[in-house]
Each structure stands twice: as structure tokens, then as C-alpha cells.
Short mmCIF file of C-alpha atoms in Angstrom, two decimals:
data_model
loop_
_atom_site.label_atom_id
_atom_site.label_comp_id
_atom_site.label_asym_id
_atom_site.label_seq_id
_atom_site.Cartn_x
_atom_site.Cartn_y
_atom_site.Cartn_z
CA UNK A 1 43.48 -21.98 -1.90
CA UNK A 2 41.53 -22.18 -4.73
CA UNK A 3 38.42 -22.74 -3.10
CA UNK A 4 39.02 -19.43 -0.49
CA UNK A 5 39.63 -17.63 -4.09
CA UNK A 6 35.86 -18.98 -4.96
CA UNK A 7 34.68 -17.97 -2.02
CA UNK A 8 35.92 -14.68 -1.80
CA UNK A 9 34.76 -13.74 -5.06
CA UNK A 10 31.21 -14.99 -4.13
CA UNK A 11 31.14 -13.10 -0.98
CA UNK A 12 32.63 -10.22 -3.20
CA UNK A 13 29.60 -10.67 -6.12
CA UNK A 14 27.32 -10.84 -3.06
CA UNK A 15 28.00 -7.52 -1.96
CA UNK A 16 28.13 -5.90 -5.00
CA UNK A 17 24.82 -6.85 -5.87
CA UNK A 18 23.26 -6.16 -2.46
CA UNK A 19 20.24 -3.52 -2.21
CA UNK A 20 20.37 -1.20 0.36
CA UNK A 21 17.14 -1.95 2.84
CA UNK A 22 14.44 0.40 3.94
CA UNK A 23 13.11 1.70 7.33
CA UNK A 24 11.59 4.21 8.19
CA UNK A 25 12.36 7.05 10.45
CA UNK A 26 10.03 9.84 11.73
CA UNK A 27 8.03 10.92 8.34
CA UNK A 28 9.85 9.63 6.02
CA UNK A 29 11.85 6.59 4.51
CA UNK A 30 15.27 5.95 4.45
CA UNK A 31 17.68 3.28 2.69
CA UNK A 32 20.07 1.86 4.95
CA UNK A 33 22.90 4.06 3.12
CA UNK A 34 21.46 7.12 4.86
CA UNK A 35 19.53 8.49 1.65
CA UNK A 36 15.91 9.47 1.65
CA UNK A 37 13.88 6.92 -0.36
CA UNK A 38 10.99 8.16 -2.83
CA UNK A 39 8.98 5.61 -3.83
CA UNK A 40 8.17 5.48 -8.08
CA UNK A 41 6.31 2.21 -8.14
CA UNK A 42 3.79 -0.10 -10.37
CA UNK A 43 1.15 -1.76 -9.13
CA UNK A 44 2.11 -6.03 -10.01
CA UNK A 45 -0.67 -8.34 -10.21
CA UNK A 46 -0.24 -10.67 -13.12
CA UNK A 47 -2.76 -13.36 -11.50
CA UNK A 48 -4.59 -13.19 -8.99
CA UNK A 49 -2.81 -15.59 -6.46
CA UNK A 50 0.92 -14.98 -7.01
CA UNK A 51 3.18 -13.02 -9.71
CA UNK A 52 6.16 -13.86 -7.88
CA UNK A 53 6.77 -16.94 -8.33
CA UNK A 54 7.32 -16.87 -12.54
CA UNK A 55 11.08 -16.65 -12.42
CA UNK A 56 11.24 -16.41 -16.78
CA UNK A 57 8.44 -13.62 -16.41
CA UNK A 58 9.92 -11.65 -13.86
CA UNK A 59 13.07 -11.31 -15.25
CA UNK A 60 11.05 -9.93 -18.55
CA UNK A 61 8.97 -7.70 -16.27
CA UNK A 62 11.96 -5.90 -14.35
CA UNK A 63 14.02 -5.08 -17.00
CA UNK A 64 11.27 -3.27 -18.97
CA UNK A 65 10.24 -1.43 -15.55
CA UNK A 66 13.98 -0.72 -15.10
CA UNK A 67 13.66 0.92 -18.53
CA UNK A 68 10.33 3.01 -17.56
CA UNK A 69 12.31 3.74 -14.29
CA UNK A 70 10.41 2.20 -11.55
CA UNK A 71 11.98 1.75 -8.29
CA UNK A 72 9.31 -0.47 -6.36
CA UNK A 73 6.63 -2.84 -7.12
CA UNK A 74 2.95 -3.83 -5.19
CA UNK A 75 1.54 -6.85 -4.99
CA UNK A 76 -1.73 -7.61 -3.22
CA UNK A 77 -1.46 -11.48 -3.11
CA UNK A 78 1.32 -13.97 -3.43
CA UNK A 79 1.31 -17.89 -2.29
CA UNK A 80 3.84 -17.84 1.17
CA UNK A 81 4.79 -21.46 0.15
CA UNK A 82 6.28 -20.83 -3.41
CA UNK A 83 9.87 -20.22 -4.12
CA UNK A 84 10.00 -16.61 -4.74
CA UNK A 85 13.96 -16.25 -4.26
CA UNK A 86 14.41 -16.04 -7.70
CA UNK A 87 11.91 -12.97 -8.56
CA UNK A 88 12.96 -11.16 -5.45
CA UNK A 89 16.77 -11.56 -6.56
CA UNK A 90 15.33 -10.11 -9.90
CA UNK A 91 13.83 -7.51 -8.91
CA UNK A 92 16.20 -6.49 -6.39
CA UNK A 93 19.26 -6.27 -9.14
CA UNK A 94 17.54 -4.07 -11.08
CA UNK A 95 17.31 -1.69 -8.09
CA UNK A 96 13.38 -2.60 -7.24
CA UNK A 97 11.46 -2.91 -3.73
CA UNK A 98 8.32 -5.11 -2.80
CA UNK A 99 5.42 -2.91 -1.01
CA UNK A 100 3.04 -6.32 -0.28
CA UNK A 101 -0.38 -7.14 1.44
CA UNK A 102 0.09 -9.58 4.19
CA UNK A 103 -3.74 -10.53 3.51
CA UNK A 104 -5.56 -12.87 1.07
CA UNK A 105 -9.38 -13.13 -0.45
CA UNK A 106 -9.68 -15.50 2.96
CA UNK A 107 -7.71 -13.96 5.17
CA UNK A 108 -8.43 -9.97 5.19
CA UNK A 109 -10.59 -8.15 7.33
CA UNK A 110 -13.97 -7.26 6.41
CA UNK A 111 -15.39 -4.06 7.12
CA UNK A 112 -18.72 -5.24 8.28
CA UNK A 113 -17.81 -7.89 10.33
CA UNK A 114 -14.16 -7.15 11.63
CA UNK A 115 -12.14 -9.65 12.78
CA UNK A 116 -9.08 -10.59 13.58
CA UNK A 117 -8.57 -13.99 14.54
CA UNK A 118 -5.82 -16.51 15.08
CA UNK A 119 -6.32 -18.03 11.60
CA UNK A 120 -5.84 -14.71 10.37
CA UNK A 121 -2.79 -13.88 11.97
CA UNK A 122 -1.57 -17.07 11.03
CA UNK A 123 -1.92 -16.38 7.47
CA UNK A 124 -0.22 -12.91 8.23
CA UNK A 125 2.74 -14.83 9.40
CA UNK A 126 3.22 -16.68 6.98
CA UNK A 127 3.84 -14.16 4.59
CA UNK A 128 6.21 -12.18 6.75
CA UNK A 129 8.36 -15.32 7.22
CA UNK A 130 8.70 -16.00 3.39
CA UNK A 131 9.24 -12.16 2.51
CA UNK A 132 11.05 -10.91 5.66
CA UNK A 133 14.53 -12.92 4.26
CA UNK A 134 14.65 -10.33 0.93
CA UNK A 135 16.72 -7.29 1.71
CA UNK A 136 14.48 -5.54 -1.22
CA UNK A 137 10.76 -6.04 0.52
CA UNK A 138 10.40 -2.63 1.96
CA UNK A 139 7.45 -2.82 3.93
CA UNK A 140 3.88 -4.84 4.06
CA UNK A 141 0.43 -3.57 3.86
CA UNK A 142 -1.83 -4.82 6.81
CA UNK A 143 -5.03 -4.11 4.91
CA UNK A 144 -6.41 -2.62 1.43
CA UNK A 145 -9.62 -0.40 1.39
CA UNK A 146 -11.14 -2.56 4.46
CA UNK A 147 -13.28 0.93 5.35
CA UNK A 148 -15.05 2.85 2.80
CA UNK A 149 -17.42 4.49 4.38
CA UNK A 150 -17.68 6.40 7.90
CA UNK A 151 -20.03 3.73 9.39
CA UNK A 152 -17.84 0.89 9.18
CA UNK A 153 -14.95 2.44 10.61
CA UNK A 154 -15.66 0.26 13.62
CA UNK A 155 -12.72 -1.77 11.34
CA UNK A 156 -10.23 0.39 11.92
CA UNK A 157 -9.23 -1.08 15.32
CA UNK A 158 -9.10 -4.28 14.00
CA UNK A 159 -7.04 -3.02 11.51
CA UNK A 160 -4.39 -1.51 13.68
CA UNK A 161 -4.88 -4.81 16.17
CA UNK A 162 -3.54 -6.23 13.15
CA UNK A 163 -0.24 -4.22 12.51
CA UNK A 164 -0.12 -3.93 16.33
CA UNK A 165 0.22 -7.62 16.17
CA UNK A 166 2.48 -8.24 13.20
CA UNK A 167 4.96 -5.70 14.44
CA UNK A 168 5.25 -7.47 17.62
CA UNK A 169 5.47 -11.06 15.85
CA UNK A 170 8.25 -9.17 13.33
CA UNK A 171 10.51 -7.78 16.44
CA UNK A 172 9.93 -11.28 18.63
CA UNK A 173 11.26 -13.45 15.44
CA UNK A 174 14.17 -10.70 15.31
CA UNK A 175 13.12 -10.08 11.33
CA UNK A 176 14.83 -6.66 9.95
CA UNK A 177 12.12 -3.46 11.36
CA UNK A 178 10.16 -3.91 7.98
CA UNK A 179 7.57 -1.02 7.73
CA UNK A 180 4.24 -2.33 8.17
CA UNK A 181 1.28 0.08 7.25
CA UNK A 182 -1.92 0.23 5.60
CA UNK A 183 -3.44 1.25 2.08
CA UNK A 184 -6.96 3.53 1.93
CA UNK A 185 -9.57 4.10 0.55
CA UNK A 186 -9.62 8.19 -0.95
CA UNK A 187 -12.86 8.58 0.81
CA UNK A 188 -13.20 12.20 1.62
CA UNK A 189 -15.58 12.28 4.72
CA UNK A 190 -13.70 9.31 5.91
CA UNK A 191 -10.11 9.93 5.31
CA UNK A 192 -9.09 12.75 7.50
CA UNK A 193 -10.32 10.88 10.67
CA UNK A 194 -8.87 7.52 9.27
CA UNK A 195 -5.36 9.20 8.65
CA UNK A 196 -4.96 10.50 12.25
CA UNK A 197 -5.87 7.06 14.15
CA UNK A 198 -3.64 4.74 12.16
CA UNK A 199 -0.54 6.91 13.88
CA UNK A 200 -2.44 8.21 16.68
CA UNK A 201 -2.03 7.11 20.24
CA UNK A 202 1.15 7.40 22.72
CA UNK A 203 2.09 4.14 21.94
CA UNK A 204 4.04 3.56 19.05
CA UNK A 205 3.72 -0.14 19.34
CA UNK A 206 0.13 0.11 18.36
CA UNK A 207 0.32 3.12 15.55
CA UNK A 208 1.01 1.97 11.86
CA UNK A 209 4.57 2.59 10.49
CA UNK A 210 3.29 3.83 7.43
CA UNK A 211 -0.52 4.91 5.78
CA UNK A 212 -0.28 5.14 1.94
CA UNK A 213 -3.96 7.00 -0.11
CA UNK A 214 -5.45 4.85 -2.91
CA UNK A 215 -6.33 8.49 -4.91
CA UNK A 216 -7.57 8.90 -8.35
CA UNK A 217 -8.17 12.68 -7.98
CA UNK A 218 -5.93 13.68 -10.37
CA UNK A 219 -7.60 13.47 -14.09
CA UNK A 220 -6.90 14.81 -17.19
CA UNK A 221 -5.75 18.71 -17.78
CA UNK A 222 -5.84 19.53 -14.19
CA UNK A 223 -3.36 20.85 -11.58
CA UNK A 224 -2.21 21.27 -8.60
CA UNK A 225 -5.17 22.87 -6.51
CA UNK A 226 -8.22 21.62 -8.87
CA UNK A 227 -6.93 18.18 -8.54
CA UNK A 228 -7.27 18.69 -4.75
CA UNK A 229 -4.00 17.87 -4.19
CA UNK A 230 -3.05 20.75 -2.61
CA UNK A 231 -5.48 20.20 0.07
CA UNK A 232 -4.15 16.62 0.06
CA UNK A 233 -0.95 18.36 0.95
CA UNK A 234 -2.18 20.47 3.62
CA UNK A 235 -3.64 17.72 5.31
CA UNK A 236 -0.38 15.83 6.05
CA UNK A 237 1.88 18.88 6.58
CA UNK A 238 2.42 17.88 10.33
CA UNK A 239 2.09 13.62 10.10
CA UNK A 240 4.48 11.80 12.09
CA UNK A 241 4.80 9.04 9.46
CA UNK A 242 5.77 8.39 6.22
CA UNK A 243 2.57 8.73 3.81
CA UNK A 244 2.37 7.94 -0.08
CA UNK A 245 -0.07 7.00 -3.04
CA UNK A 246 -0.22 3.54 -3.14
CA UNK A 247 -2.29 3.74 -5.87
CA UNK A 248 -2.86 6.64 -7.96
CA UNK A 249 -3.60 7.19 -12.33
CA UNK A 250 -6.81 8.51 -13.33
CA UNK A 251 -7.29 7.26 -16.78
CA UNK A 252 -10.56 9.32 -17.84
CA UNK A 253 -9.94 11.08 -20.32
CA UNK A 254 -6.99 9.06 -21.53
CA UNK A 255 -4.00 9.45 -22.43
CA UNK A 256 -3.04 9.57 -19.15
CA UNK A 257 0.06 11.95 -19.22
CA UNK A 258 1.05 11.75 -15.59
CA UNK A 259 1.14 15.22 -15.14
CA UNK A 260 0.80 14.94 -10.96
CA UNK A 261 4.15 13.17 -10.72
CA UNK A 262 5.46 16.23 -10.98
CA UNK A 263 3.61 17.53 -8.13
CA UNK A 264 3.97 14.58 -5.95
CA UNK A 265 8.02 14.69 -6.77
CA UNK A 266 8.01 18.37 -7.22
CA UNK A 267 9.17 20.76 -4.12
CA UNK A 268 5.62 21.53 -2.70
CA UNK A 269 4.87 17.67 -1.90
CA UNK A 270 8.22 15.79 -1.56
CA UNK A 271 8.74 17.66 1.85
CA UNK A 272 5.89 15.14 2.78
CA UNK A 273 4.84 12.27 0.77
CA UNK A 274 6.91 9.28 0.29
CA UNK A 275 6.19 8.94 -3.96
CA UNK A 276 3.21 6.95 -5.69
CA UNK A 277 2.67 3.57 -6.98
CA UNK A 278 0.58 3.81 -10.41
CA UNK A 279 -1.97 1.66 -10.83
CA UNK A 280 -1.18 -0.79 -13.16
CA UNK A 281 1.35 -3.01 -14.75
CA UNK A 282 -0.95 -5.08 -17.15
CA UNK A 283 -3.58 -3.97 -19.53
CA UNK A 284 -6.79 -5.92 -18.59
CA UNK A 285 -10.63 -4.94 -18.96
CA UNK A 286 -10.46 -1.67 -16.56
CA UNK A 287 -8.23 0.14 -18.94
CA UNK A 288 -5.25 1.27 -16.62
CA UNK A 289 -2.45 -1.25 -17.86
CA UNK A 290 1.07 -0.01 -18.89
CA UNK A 291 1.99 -3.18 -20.72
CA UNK A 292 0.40 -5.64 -22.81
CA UNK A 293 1.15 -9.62 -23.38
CA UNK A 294 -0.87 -9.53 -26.72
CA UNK A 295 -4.20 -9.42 -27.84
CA UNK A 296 -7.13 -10.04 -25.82
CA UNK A 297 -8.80 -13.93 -25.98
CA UNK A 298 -12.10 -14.63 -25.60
CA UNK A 299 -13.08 -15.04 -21.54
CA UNK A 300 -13.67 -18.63 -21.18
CA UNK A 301 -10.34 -19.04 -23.22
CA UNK A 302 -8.48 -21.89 -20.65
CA UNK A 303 -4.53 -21.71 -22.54
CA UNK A 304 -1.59 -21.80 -20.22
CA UNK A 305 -0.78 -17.78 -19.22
CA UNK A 306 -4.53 -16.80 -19.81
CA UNK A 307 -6.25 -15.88 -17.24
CA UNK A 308 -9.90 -13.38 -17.46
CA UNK A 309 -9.41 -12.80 -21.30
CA UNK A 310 -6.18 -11.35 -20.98
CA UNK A 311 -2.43 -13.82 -21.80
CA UNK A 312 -0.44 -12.81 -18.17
CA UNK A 313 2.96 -14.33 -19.64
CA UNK A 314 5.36 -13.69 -22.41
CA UNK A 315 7.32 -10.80 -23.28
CA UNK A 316 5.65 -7.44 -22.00
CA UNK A 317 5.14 -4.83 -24.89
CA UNK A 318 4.76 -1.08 -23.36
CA UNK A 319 1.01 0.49 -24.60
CA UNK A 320 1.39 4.20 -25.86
CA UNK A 321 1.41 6.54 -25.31
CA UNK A 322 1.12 5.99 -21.54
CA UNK A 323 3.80 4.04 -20.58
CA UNK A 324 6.09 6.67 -22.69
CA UNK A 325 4.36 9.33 -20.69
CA UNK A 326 4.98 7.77 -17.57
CA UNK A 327 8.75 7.61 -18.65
CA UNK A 328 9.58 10.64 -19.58
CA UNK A 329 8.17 11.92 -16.62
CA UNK A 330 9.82 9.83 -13.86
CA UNK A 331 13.04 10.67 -16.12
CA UNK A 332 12.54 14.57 -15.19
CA UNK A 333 11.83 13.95 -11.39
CA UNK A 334 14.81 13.42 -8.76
CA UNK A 335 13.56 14.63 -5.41
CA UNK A 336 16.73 15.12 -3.57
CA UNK A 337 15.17 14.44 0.30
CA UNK A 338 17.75 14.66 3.20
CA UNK A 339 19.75 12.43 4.61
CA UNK A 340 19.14 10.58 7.66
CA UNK A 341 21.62 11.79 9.53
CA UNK A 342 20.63 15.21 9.07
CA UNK A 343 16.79 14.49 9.86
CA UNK A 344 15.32 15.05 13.26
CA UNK A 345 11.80 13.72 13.45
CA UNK A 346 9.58 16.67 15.18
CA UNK A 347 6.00 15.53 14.37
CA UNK A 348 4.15 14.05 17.48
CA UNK A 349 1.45 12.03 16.92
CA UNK A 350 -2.00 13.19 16.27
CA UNK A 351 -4.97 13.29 18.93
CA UNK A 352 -7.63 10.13 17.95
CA UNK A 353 -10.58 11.38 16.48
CA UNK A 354 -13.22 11.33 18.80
CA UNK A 355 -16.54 9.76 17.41
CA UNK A 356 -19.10 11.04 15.50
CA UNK A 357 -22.36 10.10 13.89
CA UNK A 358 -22.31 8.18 11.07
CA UNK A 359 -18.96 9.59 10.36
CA UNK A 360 -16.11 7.89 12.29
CA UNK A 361 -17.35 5.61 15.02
CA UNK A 362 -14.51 5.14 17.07
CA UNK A 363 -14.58 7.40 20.30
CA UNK A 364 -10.47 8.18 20.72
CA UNK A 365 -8.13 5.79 21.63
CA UNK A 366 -10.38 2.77 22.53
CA UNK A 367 -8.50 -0.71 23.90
CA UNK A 368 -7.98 -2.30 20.26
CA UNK A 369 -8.89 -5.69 19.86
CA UNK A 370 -7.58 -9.33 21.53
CA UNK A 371 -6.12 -11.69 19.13
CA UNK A 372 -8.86 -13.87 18.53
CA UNK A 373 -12.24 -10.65 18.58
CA UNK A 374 -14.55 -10.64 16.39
CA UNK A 375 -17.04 -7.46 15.98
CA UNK A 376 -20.38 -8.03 17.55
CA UNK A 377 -23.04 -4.70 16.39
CA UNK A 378 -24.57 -5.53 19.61
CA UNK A 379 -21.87 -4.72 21.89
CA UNK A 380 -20.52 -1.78 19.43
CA UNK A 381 -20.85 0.62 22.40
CA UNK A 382 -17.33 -0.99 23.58
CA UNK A 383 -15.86 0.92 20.66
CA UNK A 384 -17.98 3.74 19.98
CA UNK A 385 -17.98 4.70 24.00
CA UNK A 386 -14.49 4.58 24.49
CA UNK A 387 -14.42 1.49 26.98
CA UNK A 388 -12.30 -1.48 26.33
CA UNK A 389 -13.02 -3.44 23.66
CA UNK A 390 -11.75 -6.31 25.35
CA UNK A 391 -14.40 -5.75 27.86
CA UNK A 392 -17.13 -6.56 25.90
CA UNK A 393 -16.73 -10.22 26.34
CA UNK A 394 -20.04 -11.72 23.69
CA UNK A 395 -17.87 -9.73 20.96
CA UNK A 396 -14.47 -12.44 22.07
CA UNK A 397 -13.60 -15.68 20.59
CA UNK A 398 -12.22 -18.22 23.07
CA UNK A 399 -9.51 -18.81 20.16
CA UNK A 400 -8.03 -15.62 21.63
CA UNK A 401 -4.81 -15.82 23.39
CA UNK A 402 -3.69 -12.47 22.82
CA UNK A 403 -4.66 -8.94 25.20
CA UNK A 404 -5.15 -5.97 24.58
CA UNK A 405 -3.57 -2.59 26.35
CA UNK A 406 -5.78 -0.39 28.19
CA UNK A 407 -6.77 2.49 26.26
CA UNK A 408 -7.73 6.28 27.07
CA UNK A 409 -11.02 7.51 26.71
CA UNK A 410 -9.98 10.78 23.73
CA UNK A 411 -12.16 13.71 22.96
CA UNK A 412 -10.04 15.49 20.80
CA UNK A 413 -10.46 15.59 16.95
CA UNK A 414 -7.27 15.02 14.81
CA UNK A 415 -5.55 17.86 13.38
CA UNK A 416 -3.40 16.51 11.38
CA UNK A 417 -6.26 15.95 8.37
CA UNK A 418 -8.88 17.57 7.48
CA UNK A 419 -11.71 16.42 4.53
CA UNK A 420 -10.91 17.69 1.01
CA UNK A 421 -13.93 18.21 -1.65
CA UNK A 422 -12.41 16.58 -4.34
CA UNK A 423 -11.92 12.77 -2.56
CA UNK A 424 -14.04 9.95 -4.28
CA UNK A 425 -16.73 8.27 -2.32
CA UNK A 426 -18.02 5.56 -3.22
CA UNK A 427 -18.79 2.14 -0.63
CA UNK A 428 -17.42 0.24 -2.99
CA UNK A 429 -14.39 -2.43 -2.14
CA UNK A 430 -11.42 -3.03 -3.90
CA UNK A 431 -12.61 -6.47 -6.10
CA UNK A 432 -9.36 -7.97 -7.96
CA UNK A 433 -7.30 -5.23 -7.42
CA UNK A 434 -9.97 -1.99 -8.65
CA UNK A 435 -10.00 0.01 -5.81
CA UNK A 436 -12.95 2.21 -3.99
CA UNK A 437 -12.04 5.19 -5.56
CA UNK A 438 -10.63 4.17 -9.06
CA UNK A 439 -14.91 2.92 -9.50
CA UNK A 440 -15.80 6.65 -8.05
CA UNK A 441 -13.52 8.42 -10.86
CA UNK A 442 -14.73 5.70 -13.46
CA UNK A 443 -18.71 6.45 -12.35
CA UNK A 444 -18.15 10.03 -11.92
CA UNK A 445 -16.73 10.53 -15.40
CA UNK A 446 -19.56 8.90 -17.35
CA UNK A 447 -22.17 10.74 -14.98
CA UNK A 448 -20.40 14.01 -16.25
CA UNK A 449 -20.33 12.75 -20.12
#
């Protein structure tokens, strides 16, 4: 008897402390409770291999972003063979989601030379199998910033090979429908094609379930339609999938005050974007933390918990004014969505851009990749042209086992985005978490000093 009683209070503890889980449905995301779920989230990188696997720290870390009133986290790497149970259970009691790259420094795709390989997808796997068990991972990133400027987007098939793949792999291992999307570069000439062909296509198997805009267009005293974000608006007005900032927080001229939360929550952009994820938890050399551990050491300092001149461990102390600022503003801002029973998805997916020079150089809905391709410049035509990929056979690995579908030939160019004035180019990549266009504001600002 006694041990039933035990039991039933566990089971009872269990489900009290349960988060809902997200999906998502049409353009927009959902819990599993039938509410519509915005996304107010922190970039998480403590070091750079895994900050999820520091039990002590991340019960310091979540309560404090509890306080500031975060909802979701991102992490770009973690170690698939650490225990994590304990972080995730963390995190998920004080009511926060995981948004987390499935790649590593070894294992994403390069933009020059795309690829995507069984030791790739491997490494893919293996973080889907360690994350997939925790009710409060809400969806993985396939790839950060792999294209940052119009001539490599020969990438972007081997980017949506990938999620084509890892959505398969996650409904053949019968894992919960996790979202699995991608995270870009704000690149203005190469966005609005970008943004249609990671949903485009008539199969859904082979579109992303989620894009998410690394933007930094938003800086000091500006507003709604200098920022550009109104154009940013206009652009996904008719997108078939859910779309957020997964990084966003221009810090020139600082403080940063946060003011475009309230236009991202407000009742112009909620209709369509999923939230924001501000860039970042930790104060390091780059100026955008909300939290220190202390003061800074010296770089070649070696102590437990130091890591690049900056302690990553102990108890987090909040920098001001920003992380007030970010407080009070997330404190104002409860968009109230719709509920999933009431929502009707009516957005069809866009046409794929058709190619042009030195702009986008993917001609419509090409075949995408085997498992096991790698890009070869010589045979580039197989993209660019609109033939199979697969076709191209001095551009296939024999480690290949999977296929590609046969794709359409498309002419049209998406409607669904068009190029704002205002995005940040710069070919930069995303090094240790700075992304494209977080270096374009950071350039751009001294330029104009």
C-alpha cells in the first residue's frame, strides 16, 4: 500500500511539473495545451562545447532568466554524450524551451564547399537522440549563417538535404514532431530568395519547419519603419511557416533599451513572427552580454570556469542597465495569439526562386542532394540549371546511401520576400557565436562615427 501511495504521488509530482511541448502548425507555434507560443529567448553559450551539462550553473542561470522573464533558451553546441537530464529538468521547471543547433565546428556545412555526408548526419543524430527525450526542446536548428552571400547559395540545398533528412530520421525513430528549421544570416540581397526556398516546394517533407532571421537592424532611437522592420514585416505577411529572430540586439549606441520588442510582440508583427531570442546571456569581449560572472582575467588565465578572459561559472550578476531594460520590457508584452483550435493554416508555399547571377544560384526546385554529396564547382550546372543534382555523379560520394526525389525545373521568383535596404551584408560567418550581421552593425557603426 504504501509503496502505490509513493508511487502515486510521484506520478502525481510528475505531472504537475510537466511542460507543455511545442509543434508547430501552419505559421505559427503551438504548445500542446492549444495556446499560441511566442518565443522571448536568450541566446546560452557559456563555453564553447556544452552549457548544458553544469547542473549547479544551470540551476543559477534559470532562475535569474525566470526573473528577467525568458521563456526559451539557444544553444549552438552541446556534447550528445553528457548527461544533460538535469539542466533540461531545470530549465523546463522554470517554464523554459531549448531552440538547439544539431551541428558542431566539425560537423556543419560550409558554404563553399557544401556537404552533407554520412559523418555529418551521424553527428546530427546524435544530438536528436540525446535532446529528442526532453518535453521542453522545442525545435533544432539544421544550420547557422552557412550562406552569406548570394554566390554561395549553392548551400542552400544542402542545407534543406539536411532537415529533409533529419525529419525523416526524427519520424522513422517515432521521436515527438520536433520543429526542425534553420537560422540566417540578415543579408539583404540574399534573404528574400533564401526565405522562400527553405519552405518552398510541394513537398513538405523536404521544406524546413521553421526559418528564424539573425537581424541586428534595430539600433538605438529608431522605430518601426527606419529600423526596416516594417519591411521585415511585409516580407513574411503570406509565409506558410513559423518565422522568428533567432538572434536580434543591436548594442551600438548602448544602452540597449529593447525598444523593438515591442514591435516584434506588439499587434503589427505578432500576427506573423514567432518572438526573438536576444543575443546574449554572458558578457564577453563583443559587448552584448546580459549577465556577468565577475571581472574579466587576463586571456591566457587557465583557472577552472575561465575560459577566453571571461569566469563562465558562479553566480550570474545582471549588467545595467540592459538586462533591467530587457525586463521591464518583456514584463509589458503578452501577445495573446489564437488558439489552435481556432487556427486554419491558409498560406501555401512559396514558388522557388528561380536563379540569378551572382544573386541566388539555385534555378527553382532542383533534386536536393543524396546523403553522402559533396559540392563539386565543376558540375555546379546540376544546381544552377535545374537538373538533378543527383545526376551529376563526379559531385557524389560512394559513402552515399541515401536518394534524392526528382525535382521540377521552377521559373518563378518567390513572393513571399522581397529585399529590404536596411539588412546587413557582410560575408562574414558566424565565429564563436558573433553572427554575419551582428559584425555588419558593429563595422557599420564605427564607419558612421
Amino acid at each position: 500500500m504504501r509503496s502505490s501511495i509513493v508511487l502515486g504521488f510521484t506520478a502525481l509530482a510528475a505531472s504537475v511539473t510537466a511542460i507543455p511541448t511545442i509543434s508547430a502548425k501552419g505559421a505559427k507555434f503551438f504548445t500542446s495545451e492549444g495556446n499560441q507560443y511566442f518565443v522571448k529567448g536568450i541566446a546560452y553559450q557559456l563555453t564553447p562545447d556544452d552549457p548544458l551539462a553544469n547542473a549547479e550553473q544551470c540551476k543559477l542561470d534559470s532562475a535569474l532568466m525566470k526573473t528577467l522573464g525568458a521563456n526559451a533558451i539557444r544553444v549552438y553546441h552541446v556534447d550528445p554524450t553528457a548527461d544533460h537530464t538535469s539542466c533540461m529538468s531545470t530549465f523546463a521547471d522554470d517554464g523554459i524551451y531549448l531552440f538547439l543547433d544539431l551541428d558542431t565546428f566539425t560537423s556543419q556545412i560550409e558554404q563553399e564547399t557544401p556537404s552533407w555526408t554520412e559523418s555529418q548526419f551521424s553527428a546530427f543524430q546524435a544530438v536528436m537522440d540525446e535532446f529528442q527525450q526532453f518535453d521542453n526542446t522545442a525545435g533544432f536548428f539544421v544550420g547557422n549563417e552557412v550562406l552569406t552571400t548570394g554566390n554561395n547559395s549553392v548551400a542552400a540545398p544542402y542545407v534543406k538535404a539536411a532537415a529533409r533528412d533529419m525529419k525523416a530520421y526524427r519520424n522513422s525513430k517515432g521521436y515527438r514532431e520536433i520543429p526542425v528549421g534553420y537560422s540566417a544570416a540578415d543579408i539583404s540581397s540574399l534573404r528574400p530568395n533564401l526565405q522562400n526556398y527553405m519552405a518552398c516546394g510541394a513537398n513538405a517533407s523536404e521544406a524546413l519547419d521553421f526559418f528564424a532571421l539573425n537581424a541586428y537592424e534595430w539600433c538605438g532611437d529608431s522605430s518601426y519603419t527606419v529600423s526596416g522592420y516594417s519591411q521585415l514585416n511585409a516580407n513574411v505577411t503570406d509565409y506558410n511557416i513559423p518565422i522568428f529572430f533567432s538572434e536580434t540586439g543591436c548594442n551600438t549606441p548602448k544602452p540597449r533599451t529593447f525598444d523593438d520588442q515591442a514591435a516584434i510582440f506588439g499587434s503589427d508583427m505578432s500576427q506573423y513572427w514567432s518572438g526573438a531570442i536576444i543575443y546574449e546571456w554572458i558578457q564577453e569581449g563583443n559587448d552584448y552580454g546580459l549577465i556577468s560572472y565577475g571581472p574579466t582575467v587576463a586571456s591566457t588565465a587557465t583557472a577552472n570556469g575561465v575560459y577566453d578572459g571571461y569566469s563562465r561559472t558562479g553566480t550570474p550578476t545582471p549588467i545595467s542597465p540592459d538586462f533591467s531594460n530587457l525586463s521591464t520590457q518583456w514584463a509589458t508584452l503578452t501577445p495573446t495569439g489564437i488558439a489552435m483550435s481556432a487556427y486554419t493554416p491558409s498560406n501555401s508555399a512559396p514558388s522557388c526562386p528561380a536563379y540569378t547571377s551572382a544573386q541566388w544560384d539555385v534555378n527553382g526546385d532542383v533534386a536536393l542532394p543524396s546523403l553522402g554529396q559533396i559540392y563539386n564547382a565543376e558540375v555546379s550546372s546540376s544546381i544552377t540549371a535545374g537538373t538533378a543534382a543527383a545526376s551529376a555523379s563526379p559531385s557524389a560520394s560512394a559513402s552515399g546511401s541515401g536518394s534524392a526525389a526528382a525535382g521540377t525545373t521552377g521559373s518563378a521568383t518567390g513572393t513571399a520576400a522581397s529585399s529590404t535596404s536596411t539588412g546587413m551584408a557582410n560575408p562574414s560567418k558566424e565565429i564563436a557565436g558573433m553572427s554575419a550581421g551582428l559584425v555588419a552593425v558593429m563595422i557599420g557603426f564605427v564607419w558612421w562615427l
